[in-house]
Each structure stands twice: as C-alpha cells, then as structure tokens.
Short mmCIF file of C-alpha atoms and ligand atoms in Angstrom, two decimals:
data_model
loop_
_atom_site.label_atom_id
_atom_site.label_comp_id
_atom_site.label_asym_id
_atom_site.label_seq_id
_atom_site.Cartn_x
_atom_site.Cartn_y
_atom_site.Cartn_z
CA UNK C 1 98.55 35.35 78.30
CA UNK C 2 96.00 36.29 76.14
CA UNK C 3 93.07 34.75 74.46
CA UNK C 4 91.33 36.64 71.76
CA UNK C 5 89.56 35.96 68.00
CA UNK C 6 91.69 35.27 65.54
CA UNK C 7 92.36 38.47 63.35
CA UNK C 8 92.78 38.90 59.47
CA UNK C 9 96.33 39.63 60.42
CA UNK C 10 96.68 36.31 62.50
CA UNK C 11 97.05 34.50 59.02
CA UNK C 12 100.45 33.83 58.76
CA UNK C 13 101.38 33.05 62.40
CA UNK C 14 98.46 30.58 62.82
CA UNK C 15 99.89 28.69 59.80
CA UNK C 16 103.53 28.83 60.93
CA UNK C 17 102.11 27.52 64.65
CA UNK C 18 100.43 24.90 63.22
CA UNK C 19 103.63 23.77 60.87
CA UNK C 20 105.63 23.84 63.66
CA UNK C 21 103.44 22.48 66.33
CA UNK C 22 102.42 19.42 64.54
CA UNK C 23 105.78 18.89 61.86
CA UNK C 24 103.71 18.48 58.97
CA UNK C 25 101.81 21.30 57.32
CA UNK C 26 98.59 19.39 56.90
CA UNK C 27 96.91 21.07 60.20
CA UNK C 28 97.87 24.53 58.68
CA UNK C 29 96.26 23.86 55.34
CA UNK C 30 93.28 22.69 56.86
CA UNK C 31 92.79 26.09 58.45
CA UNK C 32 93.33 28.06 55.76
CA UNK C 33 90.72 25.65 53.64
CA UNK C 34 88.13 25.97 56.74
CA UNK C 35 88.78 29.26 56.63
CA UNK C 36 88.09 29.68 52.70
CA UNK C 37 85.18 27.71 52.68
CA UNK C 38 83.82 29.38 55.56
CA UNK C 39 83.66 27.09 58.09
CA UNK C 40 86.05 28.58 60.82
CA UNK C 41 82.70 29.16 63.88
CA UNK C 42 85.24 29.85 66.11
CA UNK C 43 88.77 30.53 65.84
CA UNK C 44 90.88 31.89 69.08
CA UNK C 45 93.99 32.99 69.77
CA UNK C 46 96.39 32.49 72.82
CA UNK C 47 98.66 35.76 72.62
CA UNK C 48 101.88 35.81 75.18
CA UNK C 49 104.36 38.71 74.65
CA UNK C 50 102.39 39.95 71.17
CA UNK C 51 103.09 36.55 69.66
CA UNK C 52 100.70 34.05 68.55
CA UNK C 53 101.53 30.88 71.17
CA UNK C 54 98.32 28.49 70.38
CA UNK C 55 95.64 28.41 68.38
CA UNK C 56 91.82 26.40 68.27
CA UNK C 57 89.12 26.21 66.12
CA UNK C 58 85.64 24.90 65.94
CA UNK C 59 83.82 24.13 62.46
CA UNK C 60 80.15 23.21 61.95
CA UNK C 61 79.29 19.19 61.59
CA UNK C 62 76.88 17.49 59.60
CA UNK C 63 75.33 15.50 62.57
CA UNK C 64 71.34 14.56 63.53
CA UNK C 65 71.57 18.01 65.30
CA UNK C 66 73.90 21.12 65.66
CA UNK C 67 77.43 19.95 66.43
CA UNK C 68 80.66 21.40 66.02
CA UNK C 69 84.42 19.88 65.47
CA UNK C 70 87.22 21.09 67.78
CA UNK C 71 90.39 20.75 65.56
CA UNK C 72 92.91 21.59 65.58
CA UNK C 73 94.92 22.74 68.87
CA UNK C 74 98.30 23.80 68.73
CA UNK C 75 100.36 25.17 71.50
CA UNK C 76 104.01 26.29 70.71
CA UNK C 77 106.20 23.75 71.28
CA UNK C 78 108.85 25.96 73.28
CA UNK C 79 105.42 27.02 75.82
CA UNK C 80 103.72 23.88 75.60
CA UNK C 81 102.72 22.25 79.46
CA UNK C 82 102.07 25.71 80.75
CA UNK C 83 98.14 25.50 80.29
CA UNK C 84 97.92 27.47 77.28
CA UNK C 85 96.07 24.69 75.20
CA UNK C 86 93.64 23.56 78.37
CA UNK C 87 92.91 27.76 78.32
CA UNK C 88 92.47 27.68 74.54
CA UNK C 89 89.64 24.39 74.69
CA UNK C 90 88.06 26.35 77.88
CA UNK C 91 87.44 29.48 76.74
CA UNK C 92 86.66 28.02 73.08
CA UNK C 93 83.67 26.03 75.03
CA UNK C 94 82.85 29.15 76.95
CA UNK C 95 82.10 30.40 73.14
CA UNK C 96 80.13 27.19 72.00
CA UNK C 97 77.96 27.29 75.12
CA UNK C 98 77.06 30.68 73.90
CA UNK C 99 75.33 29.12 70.42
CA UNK C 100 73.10 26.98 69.55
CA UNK C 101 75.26 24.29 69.38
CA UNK C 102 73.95 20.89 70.85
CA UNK C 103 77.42 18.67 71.06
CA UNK C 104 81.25 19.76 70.28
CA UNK C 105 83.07 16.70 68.84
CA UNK C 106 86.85 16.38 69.02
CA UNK C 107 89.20 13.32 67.87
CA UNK C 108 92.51 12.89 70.49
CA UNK C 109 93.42 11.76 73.10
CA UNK C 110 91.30 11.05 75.92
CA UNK C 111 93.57 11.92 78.61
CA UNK C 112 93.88 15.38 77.63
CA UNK C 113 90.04 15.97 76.46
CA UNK C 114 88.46 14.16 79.20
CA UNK C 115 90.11 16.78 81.47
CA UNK C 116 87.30 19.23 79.61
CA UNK C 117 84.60 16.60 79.94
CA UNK C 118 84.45 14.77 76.18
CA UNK C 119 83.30 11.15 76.96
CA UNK C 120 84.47 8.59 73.75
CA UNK C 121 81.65 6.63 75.01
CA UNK C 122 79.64 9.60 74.16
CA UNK C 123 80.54 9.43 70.37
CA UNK C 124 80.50 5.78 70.55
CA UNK C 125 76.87 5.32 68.66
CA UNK C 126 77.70 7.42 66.39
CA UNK C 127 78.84 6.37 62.46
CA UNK C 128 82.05 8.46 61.37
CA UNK C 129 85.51 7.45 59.84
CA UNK C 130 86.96 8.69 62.84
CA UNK C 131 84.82 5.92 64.59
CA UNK C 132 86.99 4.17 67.89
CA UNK C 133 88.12 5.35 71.13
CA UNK C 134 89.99 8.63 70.46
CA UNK C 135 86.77 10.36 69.08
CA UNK C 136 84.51 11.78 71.77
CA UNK C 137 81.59 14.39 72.74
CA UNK C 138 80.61 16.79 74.90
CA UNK C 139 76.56 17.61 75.35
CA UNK C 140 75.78 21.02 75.78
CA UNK C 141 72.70 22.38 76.92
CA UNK C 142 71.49 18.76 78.52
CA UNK C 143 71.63 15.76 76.76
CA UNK C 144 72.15 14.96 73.46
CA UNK C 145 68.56 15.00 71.64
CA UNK C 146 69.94 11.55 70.14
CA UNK C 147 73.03 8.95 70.61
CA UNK C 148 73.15 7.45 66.83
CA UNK C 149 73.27 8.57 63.46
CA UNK C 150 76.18 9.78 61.09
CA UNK C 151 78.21 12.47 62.12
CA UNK C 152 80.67 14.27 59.50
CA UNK C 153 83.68 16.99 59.66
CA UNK C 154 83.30 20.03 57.06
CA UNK C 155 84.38 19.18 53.52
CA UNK C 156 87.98 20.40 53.91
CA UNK C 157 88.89 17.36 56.59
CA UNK C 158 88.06 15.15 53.70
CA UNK C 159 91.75 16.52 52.25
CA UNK C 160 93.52 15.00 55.03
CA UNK C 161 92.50 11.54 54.00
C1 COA G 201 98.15 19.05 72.66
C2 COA G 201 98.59 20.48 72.96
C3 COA G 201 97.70 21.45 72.22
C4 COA G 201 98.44 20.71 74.46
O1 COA G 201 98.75 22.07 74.74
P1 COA G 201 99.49 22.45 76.10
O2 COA G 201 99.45 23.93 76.24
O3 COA G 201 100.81 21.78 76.14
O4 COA G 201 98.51 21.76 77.15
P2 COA G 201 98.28 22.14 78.65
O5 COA G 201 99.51 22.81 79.21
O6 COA G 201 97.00 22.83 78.79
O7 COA G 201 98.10 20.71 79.27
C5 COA G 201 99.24 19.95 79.48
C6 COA G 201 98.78 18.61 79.94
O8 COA G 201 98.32 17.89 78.81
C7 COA G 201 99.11 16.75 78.63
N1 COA G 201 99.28 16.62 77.20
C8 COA G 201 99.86 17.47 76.34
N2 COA G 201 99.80 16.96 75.10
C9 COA G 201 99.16 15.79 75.18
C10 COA G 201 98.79 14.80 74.24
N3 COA G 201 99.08 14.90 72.94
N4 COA G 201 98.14 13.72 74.70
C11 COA G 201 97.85 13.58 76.01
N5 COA G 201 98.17 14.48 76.92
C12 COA G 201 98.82 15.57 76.53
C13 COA G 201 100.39 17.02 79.35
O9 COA G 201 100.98 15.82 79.78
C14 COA G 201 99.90 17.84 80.54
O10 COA G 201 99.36 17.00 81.53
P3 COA G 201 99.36 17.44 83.09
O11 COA G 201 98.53 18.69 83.18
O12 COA G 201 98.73 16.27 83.76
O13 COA G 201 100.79 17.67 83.41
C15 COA G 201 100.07 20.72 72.59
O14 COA G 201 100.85 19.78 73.25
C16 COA G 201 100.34 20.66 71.09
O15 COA G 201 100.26 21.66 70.39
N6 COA G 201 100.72 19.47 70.58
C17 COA G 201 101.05 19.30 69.17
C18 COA G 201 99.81 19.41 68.33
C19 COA G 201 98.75 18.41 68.75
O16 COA G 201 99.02 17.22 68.91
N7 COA G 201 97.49 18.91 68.93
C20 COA G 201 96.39 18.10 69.42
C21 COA G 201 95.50 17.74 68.31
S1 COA G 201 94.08 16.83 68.92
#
C-alpha cells in the first residue's frame, strides 16, 4: 500500500470512495466543494494494486490560532480493518506537523482517534456546533496557545447542515 497526494486525476475515485464508504454522497460533495473553494491543505491517498482504497483530508479552521479539520476518512469497505485508515491519519499528521499548524481538530469517534492521540477533553472549551464528546484535538508543537474560544469548519461543512 501506498500513500501519496491526491492527483488531478484522483477526482473521480475519491468521490466514488467516499459514496461508497459512507452510503450517502454528502462526504463526496464536501470534497469536491473543499476542493473548489480551496480549502483541501492536505489531501492523501492510500493506493493498493493502482486503485484508490482510502482517502483523508485536512482543511484550514477559523480558530484563536492555526488549526486544521481532519474530515473526512474513508477506507474501502471491502479493505477496511487492515490499517489503511490508521496509515492515512498517520502520515496525514506527519504532513500537519510539517506546517504551521497549532491543533488538528477531528469529529468521531474516540476509540478510533484517541488511538492517534485527539483528547475530546481537549476540544472541550472550545464553542462549535460540533460541541460534545465526539469532537476532539490534538496540540502540535506544545500546547495549545489557548483552551477557549470559537472554533469553525471551512464554509463548505456548513452544506452538510
Ligand atoms: C473509519 C474508517 C476510515 C477506518 O478505516 P480502517 O482502514 O478500517 O481502519 P484501521 O484498519 O486503521 O483501524 C481499524 C480499527 O478501527 C476500528 N474502527 C473502524 N471503524 C471505526 C469506527 N467508525 N469507530 C470506531 N472504531 C472503528 C476497528 O474496530 C479497528 O479496531 P482494532 O484495530 O482495535 O481492531 C473506515 O472504517 C471507514 O471508511 N468507515 C466509513 C466512513 C467513516 O465512518 N469514516 C470516519 C469519519 S470520522
């Protein structure tokens, strides 16, 4: 397996994975809009047997300092359990730690993110409509500068509703 940016000709794959990963194409259209607008930071690629088999992406945050949003993840269903997503989230952060970026925010489940280090009580001071217990942080670079203060995805998550 693979892991490599995502390419102009990724397009259509990345949007099928996503369909088909999560049932719904709401995840796929929410690339393509990050994409549009810009805010795909990072965007990787899990490649098995010249096929697209998962897919992350990062997007910049309006937050009290720089921050990014890990969303969405999708593993193939068929090759799911084989450690393609937990690849995918590490060498995304591998990527962040290389910015500027202060604090990667993700919202999910806590057993699979706090295997990566996200702490919900991390995001907990923070004021977001994905406010509760599946939305956590990871610091990078030390501690976060501050623990309050609003925190918002890029425009297109607004679209999910
Ligand atoms: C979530 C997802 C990306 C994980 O990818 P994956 O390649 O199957 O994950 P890995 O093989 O690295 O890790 C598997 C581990 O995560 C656990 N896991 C998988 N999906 C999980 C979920 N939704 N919630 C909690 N744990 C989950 C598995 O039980 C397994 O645990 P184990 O290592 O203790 O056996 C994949 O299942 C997927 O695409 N799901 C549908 C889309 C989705 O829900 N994305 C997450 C959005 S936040």
């Amino acid at each position: 397996m693979q892991i490599r940016d995502e390419q102009a000709g990724d397009i259509d794959a990345i949007r099928a994975l996503h369909t088909i990963a999560f049932g719904q194409s709401q995840e796929a259209g929410l690339v393509d809009q990050l994409r549009a607008d810009g805010d795909s930071v990072i965007s990787l690629v899990a490649i098995e047997a010249d096929s697209i088999v998962g897919h992350i992406l990062f997007s910049p945050m309006s937050a009290p300092f720089q921050a990014l949003g890990l969303a969405p993840l999708a593993v193939q269903p068929a090759m799911q359990g084989r450690g393609i997503g937990s690849a995918l989230v590490e060498a995304g952060l591998q990527r962040v730690a290389a910015g500027p970026w202060r604090a990667v925010f993700v919202l999910g489940d806590p057993a699979y993110y706090g295997r990566f280090g996200f702490e919900a009580a991390l995001a907990s001071g923070f004021r977001s409509p994905y406010a509760g217990p599946y939305l956590m942080a990871l610091a990078l670079g030390g501690p976060l500068p501050v623990r309050e203060g609003r925190i918002d995805y890029a425009p297109a998550f607004a679209a999910l509703g």
